PDB file of N, CA and C in Angstrom:
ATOM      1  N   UNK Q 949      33.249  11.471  23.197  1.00  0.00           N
ATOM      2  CA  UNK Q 949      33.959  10.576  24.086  1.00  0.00           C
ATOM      3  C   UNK Q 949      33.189  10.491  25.407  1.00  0.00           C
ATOM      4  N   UNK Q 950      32.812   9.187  25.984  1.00  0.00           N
ATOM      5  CA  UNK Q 950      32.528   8.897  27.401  1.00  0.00           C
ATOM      6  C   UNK Q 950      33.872   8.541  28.546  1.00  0.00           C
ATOM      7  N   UNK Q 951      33.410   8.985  29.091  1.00  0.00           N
ATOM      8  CA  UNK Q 951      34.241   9.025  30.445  1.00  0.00           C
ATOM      9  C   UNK Q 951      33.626   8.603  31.803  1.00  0.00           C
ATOM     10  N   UNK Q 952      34.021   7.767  32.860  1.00  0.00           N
ATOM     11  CA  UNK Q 952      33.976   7.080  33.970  1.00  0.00           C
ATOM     12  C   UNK Q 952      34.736   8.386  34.785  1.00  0.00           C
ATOM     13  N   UNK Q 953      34.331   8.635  35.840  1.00  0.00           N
ATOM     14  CA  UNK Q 953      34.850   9.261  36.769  1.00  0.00           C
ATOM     15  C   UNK Q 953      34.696   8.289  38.255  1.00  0.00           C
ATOM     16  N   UNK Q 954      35.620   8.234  39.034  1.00  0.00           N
ATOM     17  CA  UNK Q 954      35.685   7.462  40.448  1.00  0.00           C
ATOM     18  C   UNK Q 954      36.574   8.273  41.377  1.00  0.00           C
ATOM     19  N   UNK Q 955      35.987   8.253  42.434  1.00  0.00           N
ATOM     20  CA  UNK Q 955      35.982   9.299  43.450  1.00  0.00           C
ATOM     21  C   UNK Q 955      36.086   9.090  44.853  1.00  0.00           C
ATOM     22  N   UNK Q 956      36.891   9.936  46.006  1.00  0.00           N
ATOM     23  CA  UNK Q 956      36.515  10.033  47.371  1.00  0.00           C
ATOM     24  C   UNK Q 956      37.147  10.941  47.476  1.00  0.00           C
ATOM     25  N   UNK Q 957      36.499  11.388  49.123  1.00  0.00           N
ATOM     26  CA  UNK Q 957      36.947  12.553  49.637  1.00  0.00           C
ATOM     27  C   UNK Q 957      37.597  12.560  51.012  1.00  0.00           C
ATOM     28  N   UNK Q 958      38.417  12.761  51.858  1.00  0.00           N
ATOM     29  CA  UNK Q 958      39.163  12.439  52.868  1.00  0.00           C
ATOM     30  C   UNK Q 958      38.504  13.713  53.704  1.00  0.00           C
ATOM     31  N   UNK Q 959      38.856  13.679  54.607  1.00  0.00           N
ATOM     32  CA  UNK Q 959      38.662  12.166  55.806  1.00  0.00           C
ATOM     33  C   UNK Q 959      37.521  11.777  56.015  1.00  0.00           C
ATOM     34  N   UNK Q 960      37.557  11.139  56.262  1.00  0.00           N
ATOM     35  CA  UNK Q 960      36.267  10.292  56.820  1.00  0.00           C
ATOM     36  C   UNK Q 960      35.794  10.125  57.762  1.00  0.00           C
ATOM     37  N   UNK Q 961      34.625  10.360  58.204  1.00  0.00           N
ATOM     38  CA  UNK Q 961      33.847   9.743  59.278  1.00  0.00           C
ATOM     39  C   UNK Q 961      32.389   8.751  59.015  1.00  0.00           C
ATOM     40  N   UNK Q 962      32.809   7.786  59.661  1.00  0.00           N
ATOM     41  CA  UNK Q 962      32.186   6.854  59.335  1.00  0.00           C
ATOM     42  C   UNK Q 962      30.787   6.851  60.180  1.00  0.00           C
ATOM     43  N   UNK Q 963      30.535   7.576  60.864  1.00  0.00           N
ATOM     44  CA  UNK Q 963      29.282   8.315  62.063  1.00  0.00           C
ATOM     45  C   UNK Q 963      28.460   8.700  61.197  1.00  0.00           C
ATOM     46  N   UNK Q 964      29.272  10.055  60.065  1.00  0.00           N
ATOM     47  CA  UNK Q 964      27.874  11.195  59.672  1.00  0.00           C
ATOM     48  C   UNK Q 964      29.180  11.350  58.327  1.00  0.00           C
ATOM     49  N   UNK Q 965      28.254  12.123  57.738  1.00  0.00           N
ATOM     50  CA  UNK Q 965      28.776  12.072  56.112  1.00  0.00           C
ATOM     51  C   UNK Q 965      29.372  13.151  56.231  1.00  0.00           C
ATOM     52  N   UNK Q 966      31.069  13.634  56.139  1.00  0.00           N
ATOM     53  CA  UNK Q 966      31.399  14.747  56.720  1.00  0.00           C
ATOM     54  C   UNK Q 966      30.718  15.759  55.392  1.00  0.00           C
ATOM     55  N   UNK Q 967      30.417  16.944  55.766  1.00  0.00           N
ATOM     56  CA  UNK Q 967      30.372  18.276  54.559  1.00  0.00           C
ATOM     57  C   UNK Q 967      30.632  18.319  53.561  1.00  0.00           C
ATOM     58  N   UNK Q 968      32.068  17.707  53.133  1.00  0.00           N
ATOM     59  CA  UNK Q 968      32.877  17.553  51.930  1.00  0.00           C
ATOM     60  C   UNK Q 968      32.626  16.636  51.104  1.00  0.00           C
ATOM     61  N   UNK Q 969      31.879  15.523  51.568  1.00  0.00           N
ATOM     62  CA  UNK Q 969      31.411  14.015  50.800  1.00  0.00           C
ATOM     63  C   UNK Q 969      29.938  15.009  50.879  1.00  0.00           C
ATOM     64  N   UNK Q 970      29.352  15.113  51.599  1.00  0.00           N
ATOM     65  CA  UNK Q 970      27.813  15.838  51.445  1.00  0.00           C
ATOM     66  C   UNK Q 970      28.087  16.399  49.408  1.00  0.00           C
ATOM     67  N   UNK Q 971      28.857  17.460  49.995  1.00  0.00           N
ATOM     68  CA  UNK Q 971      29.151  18.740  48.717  1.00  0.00           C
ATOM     69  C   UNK Q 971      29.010  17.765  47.451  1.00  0.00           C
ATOM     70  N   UNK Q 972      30.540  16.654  47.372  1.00  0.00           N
ATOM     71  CA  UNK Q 972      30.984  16.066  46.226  1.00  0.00           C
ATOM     72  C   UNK Q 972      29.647  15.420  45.793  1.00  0.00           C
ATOM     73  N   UNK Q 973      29.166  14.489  46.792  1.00  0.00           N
ATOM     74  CA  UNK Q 973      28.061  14.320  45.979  1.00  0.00           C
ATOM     75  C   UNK Q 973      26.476  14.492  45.396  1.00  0.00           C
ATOM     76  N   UNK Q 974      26.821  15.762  46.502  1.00  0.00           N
ATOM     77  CA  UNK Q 974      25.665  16.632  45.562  1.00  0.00           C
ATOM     78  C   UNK Q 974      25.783  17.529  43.855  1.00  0.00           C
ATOM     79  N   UNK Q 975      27.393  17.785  43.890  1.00  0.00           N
ATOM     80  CA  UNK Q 975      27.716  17.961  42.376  1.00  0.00           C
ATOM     81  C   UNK Q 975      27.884  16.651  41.419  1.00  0.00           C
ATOM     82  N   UNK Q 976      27.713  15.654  41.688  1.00  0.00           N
ATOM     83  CA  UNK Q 976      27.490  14.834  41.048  1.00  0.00           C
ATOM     84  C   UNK Q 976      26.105  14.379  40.314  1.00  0.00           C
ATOM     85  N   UNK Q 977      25.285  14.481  41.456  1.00  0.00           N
ATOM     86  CA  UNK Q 977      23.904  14.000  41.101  1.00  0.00           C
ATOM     87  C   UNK Q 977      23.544  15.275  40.502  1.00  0.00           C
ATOM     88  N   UNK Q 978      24.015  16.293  40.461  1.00  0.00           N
ATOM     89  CA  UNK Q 978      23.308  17.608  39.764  1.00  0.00           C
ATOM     90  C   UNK Q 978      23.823  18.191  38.069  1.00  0.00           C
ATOM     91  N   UNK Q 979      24.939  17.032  38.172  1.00  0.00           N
ATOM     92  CA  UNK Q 979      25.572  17.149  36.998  1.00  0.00           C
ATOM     93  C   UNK Q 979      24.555  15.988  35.913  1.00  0.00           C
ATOM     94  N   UNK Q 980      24.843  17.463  34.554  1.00  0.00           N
ATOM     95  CA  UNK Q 980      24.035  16.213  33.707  1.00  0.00           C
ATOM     96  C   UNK Q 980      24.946  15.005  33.076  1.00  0.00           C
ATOM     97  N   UNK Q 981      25.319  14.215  34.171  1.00  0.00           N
ATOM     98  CA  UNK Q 981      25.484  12.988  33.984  1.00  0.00           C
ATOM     99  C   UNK Q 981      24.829  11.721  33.896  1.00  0.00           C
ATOM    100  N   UNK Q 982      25.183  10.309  32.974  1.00  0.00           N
ATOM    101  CA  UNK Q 982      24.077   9.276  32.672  1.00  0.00           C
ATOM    102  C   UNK Q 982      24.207   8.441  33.508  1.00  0.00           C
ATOM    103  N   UNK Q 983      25.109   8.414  34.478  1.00  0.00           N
ATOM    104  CA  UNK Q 983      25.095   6.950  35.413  1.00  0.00           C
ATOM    105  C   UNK Q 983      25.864   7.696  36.800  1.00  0.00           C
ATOM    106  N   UNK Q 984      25.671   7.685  37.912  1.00  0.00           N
ATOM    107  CA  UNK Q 984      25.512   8.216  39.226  1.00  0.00           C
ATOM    108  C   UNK Q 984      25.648   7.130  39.955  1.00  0.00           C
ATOM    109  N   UNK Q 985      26.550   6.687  40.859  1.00  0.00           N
ATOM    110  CA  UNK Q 985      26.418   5.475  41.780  1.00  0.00           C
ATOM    111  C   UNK Q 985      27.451   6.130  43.075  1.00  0.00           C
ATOM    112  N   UNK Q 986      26.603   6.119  44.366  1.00  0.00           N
ATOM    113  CA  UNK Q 986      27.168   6.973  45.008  1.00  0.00           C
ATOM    114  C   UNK Q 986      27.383   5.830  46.202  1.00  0.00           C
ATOM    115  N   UNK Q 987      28.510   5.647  46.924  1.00  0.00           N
ATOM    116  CA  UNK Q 987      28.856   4.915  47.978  1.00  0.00           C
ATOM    117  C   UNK Q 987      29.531   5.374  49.167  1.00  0.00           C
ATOM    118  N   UNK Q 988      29.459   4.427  50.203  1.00  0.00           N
ATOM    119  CA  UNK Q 988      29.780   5.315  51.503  1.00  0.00           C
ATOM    120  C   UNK Q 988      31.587   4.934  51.668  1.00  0.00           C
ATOM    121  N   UNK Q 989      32.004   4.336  50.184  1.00  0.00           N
ATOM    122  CA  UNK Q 989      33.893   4.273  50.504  1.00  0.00           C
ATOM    123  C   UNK Q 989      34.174   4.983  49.046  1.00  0.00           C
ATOM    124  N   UNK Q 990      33.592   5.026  48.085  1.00  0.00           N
ATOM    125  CA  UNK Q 990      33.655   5.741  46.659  1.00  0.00           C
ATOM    126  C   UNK Q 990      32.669   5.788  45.924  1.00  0.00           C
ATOM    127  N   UNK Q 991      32.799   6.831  45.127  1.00  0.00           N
ATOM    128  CA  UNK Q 991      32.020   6.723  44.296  1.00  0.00           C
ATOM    129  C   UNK Q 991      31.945   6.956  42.736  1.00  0.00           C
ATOM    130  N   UNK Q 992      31.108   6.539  41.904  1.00  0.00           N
ATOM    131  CA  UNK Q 992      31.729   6.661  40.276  1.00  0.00           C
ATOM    132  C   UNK Q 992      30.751   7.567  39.553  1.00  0.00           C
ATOM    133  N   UNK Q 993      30.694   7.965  38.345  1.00  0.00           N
ATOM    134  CA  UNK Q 993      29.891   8.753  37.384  1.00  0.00           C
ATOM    135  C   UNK Q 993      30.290   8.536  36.368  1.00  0.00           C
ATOM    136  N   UNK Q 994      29.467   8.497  35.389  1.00  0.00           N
ATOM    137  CA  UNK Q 994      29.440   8.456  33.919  1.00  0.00           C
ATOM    138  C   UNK Q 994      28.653   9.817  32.697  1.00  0.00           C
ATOM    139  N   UNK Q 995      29.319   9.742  31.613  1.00  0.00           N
ATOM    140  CA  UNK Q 995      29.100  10.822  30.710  1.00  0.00           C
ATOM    141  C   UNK Q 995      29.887  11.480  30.060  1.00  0.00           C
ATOM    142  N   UNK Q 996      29.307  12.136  29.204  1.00  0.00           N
ATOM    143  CA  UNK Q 996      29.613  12.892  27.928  1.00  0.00           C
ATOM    144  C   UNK Q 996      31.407  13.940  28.749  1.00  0.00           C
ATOM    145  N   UNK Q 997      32.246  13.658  27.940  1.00  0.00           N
ATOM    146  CA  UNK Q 997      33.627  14.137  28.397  1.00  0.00           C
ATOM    147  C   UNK Q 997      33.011  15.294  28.751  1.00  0.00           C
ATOM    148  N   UNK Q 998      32.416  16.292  28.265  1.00  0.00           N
ATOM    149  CA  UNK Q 998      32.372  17.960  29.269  1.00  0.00           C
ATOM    150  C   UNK Q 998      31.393  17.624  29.883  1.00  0.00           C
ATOM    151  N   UNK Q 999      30.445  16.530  30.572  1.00  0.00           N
ATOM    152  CA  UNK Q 999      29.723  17.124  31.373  1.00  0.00           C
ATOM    153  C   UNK Q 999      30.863  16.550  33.023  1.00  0.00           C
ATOM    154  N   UNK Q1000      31.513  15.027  32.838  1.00  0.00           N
ATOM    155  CA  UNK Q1000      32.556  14.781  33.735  1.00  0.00           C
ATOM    156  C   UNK Q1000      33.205  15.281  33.800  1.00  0.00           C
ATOM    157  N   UNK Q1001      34.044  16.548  32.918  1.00  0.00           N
ATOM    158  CA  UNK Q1001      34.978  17.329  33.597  1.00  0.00           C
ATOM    159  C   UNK Q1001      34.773  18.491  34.171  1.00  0.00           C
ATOM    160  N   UNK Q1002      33.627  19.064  33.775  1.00  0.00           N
ATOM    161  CA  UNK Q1002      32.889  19.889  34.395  1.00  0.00           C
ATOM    162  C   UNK Q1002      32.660  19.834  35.535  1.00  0.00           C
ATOM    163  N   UNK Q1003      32.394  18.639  36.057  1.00  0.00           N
ATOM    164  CA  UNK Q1003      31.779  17.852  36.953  1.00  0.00           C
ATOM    165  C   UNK Q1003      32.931  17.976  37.999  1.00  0.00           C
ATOM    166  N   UNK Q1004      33.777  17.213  37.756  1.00  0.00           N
ATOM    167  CA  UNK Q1004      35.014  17.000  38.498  1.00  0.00           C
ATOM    168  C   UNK Q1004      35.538  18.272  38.905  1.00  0.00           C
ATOM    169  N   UNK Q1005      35.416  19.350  38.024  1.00  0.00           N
ATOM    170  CA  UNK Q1005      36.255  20.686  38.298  1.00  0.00           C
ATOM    171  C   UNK Q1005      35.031  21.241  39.554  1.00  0.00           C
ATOM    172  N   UNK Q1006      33.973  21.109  39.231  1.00  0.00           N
ATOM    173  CA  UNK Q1006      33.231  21.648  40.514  1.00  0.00           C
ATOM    174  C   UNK Q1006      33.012  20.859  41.304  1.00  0.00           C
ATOM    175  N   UNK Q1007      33.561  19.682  41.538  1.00  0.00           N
ATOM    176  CA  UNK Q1007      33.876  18.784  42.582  1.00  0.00           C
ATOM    177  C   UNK Q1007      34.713  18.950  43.395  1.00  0.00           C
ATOM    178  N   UNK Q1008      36.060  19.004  42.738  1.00  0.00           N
ATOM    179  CA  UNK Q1008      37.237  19.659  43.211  1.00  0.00           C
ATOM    180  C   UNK Q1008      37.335  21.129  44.426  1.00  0.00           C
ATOM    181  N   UNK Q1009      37.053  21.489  43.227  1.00  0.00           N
ATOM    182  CA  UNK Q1009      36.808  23.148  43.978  1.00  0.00           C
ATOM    183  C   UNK Q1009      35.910  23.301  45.465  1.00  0.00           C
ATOM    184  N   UNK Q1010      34.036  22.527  45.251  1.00  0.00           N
ATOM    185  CA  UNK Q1010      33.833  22.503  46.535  1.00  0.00           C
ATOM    186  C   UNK Q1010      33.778  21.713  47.642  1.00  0.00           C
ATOM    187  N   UNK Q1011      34.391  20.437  46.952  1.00  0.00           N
ATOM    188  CA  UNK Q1011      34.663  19.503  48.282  1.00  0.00           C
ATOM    189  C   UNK Q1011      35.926  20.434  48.839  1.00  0.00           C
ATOM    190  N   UNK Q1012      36.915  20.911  48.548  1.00  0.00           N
ATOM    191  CA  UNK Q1012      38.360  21.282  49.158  1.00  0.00           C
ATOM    192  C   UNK Q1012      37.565  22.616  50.008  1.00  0.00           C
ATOM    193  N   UNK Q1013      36.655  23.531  49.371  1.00  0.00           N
ATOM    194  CA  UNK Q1013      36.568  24.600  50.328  1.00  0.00           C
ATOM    195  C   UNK Q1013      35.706  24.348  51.129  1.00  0.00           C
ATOM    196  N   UNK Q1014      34.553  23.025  51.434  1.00  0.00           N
ATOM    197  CA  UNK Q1014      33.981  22.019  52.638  1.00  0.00           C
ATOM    198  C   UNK Q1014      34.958  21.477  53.432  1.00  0.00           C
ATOM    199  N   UNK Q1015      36.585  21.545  52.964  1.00  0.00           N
ATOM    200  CA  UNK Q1015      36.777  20.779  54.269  1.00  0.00           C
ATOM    201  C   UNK Q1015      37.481  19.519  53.201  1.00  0.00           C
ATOM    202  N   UNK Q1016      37.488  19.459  52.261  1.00  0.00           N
ATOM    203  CA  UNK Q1016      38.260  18.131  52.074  1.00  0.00           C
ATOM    204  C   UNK Q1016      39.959  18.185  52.331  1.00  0.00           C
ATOM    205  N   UNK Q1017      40.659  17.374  52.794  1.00  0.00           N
ATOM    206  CA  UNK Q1017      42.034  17.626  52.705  1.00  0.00           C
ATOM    207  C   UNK Q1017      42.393  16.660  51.620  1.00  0.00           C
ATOM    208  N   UNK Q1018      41.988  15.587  50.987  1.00  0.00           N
ATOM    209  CA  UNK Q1018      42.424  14.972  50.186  1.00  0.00           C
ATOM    210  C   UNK Q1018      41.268  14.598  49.324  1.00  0.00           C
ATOM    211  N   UNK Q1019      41.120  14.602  47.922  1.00  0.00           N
ATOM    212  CA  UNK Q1019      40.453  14.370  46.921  1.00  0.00           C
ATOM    213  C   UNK Q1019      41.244  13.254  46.264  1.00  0.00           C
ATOM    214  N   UNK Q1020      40.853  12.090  45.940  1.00  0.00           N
ATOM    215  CA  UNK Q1020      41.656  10.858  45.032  1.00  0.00           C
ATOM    216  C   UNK Q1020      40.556  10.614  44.090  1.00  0.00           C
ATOM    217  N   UNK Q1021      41.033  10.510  43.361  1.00  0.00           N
ATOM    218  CA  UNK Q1021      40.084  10.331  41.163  1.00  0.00           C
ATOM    219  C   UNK Q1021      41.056   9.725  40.422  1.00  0.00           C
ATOM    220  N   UNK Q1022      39.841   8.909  39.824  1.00  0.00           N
ATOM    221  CA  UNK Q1022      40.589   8.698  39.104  1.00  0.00           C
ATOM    222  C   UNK Q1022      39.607   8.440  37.501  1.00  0.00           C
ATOM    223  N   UNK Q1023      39.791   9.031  36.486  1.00  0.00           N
ATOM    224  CA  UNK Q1023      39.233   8.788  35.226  1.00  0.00           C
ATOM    225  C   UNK Q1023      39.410   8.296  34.164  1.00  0.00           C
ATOM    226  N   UNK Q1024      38.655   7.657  33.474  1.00  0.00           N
ATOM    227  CA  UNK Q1024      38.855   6.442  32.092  1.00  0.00           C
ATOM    228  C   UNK Q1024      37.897   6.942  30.968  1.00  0.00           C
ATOM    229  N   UNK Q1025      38.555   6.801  29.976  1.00  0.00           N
ATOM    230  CA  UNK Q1025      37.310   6.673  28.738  1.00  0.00           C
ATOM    231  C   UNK Q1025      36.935   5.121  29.048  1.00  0.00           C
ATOM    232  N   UNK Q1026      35.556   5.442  28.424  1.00  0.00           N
ATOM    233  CA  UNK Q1026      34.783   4.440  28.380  1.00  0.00           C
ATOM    234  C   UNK Q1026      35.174   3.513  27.552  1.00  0.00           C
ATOM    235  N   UNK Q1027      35.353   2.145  27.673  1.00  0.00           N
ATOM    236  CA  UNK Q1027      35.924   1.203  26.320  1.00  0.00           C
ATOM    237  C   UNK Q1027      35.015   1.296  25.261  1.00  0.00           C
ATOM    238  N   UNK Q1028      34.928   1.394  24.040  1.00  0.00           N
ATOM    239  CA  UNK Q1028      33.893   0.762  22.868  1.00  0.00           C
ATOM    240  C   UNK Q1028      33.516   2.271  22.423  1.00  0.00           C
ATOM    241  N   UNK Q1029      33.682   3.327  23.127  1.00  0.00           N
ATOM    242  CA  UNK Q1029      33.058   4.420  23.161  1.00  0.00           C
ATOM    243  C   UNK Q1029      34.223   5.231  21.846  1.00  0.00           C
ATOM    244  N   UNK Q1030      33.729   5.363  20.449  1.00  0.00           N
ATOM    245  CA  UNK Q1030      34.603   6.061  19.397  1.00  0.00           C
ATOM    246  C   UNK Q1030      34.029   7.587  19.360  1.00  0.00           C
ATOM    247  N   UNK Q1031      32.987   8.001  19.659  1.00  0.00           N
ATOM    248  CA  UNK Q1031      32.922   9.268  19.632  1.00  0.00           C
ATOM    249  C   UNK Q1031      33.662  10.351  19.812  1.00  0.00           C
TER     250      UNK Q1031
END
Protein backbone atom coordinates (compact mmCIF):
# COMPACT_ATOMS: atom_id res chain seq x y z
CA UNK A 1 0.00 0.00 0.00
CA UNK A 2 1.11 3.72 -0.87
CA UNK A 3 0.36 6.43 1.22
CA UNK A 4 0.40 10.44 0.83
CA UNK A 5 1.30 12.08 3.98
CA UNK A 6 0.51 16.16 4.34
CA UNK A 7 1.78 18.13 6.98
CA UNK A 8 2.51 21.39 9.23
CA UNK A 9 3.84 22.40 12.21
CA UNK A 10 2.58 25.37 14.44
CA UNK A 11 3.50 28.16 15.01
CA UNK A 12 4.85 29.88 12.67
CA UNK A 13 7.17 32.36 11.85
CA UNK A 14 7.20 33.63 8.76
CA UNK A 15 10.96 35.53 9.34
CA UNK A 16 13.03 32.17 9.97
CA UNK A 17 11.93 28.56 9.85
CA UNK A 18 11.11 27.98 13.51
CA UNK A 19 13.23 24.56 14.93
CA UNK A 20 10.19 22.44 14.75
CA UNK A 21 9.49 22.90 10.84
CA UNK A 22 13.57 22.75 10.59
CA UNK A 23 13.25 19.06 12.56
CA UNK A 24 9.87 17.89 10.57
CA UNK A 25 11.47 18.41 7.60
CA UNK A 26 14.53 17.09 7.97
CA UNK A 27 12.75 13.62 8.94
CA UNK A 28 11.15 13.71 5.93
CA UNK A 29 13.81 14.14 3.42
CA UNK A 30 15.77 11.43 5.42
CA UNK A 31 13.04 9.08 5.27
CA UNK A 32 13.20 6.49 2.56
CA UNK A 33 10.47 8.07 0.93
CA UNK A 34 9.60 8.43 -3.14
CA UNK A 35 8.20 11.88 -3.42
CA UNK A 36 9.26 14.82 -0.87
CA UNK A 37 7.72 18.27 -1.60
CA UNK A 38 8.49 20.58 1.11
CA UNK A 39 6.69 24.12 1.46
CA UNK A 40 6.84 27.16 3.52
CA UNK A 41 2.63 26.65 4.52
CA UNK A 42 2.73 22.55 4.16
CA UNK A 43 4.09 20.00 3.21
CA UNK A 44 3.45 16.37 1.58
CA UNK A 45 5.41 12.89 1.20
CA UNK A 46 4.91 9.86 -0.51
CA UNK A 47 5.66 5.96 0.00
CA UNK A 48 5.63 2.57 0.87
CA UNK A 49 2.91 2.45 4.11
CA UNK A 50 6.00 1.66 6.72
CA UNK A 51 8.30 3.94 5.43
CA UNK A 52 5.27 7.04 5.95
CA UNK A 53 4.40 5.84 9.14
CA UNK A 54 7.58 5.52 10.30
CA UNK A 55 8.09 8.70 9.06
CA UNK A 56 5.25 10.44 10.65
CA UNK A 57 5.93 8.72 14.08
CA UNK A 58 9.43 10.36 14.02
CA UNK A 59 7.95 13.42 12.89
CA UNK A 60 5.64 13.61 15.56
CA UNK A 61 7.85 12.86 18.30
CA UNK A 62 10.61 15.48 17.15
CA UNK A 63 8.84 18.30 15.89
CA UNK A 64 6.73 18.33 19.52
CA UNK A 65 10.10 18.04 21.56
CA UNK A 66 11.55 21.23 19.03
CA UNK A 67 8.92 23.20 20.12
CA UNK A 68 5.92 22.30 18.08
CA UNK A 69 2.60 23.05 19.90
CA UNK A 70 0.46 21.86 17.15
CA UNK A 71 1.15 19.15 14.49
CA UNK A 72 -1.96 18.88 11.73
CA UNK A 73 -1.70 15.59 9.12
CA UNK A 74 -3.35 14.39 7.39
CA UNK A 75 -2.98 10.84 5.37
CA UNK A 76 -4.45 8.96 2.24
CA UNK A 77 -3.74 5.83 0.41
CA UNK A 78 -2.74 6.45 -2.77
CA UNK A 79 -5.71 5.91 -5.41
CA UNK A 80 -4.92 2.96 -8.05
CA UNK A 81 -2.39 1.72 -5.56
CA UNK A 82 -3.72 -2.40 -4.82
CA UNK A 83 -0.69 -3.50 -3.14
Amino acid sequence: MRLRVEFTTEPFDLDEAPAHAVVAREVVEAAELDAVDVGPFGNTAEGGADAVLGAVDTLLRKALAAGATRVSLQVNVIEGDAS
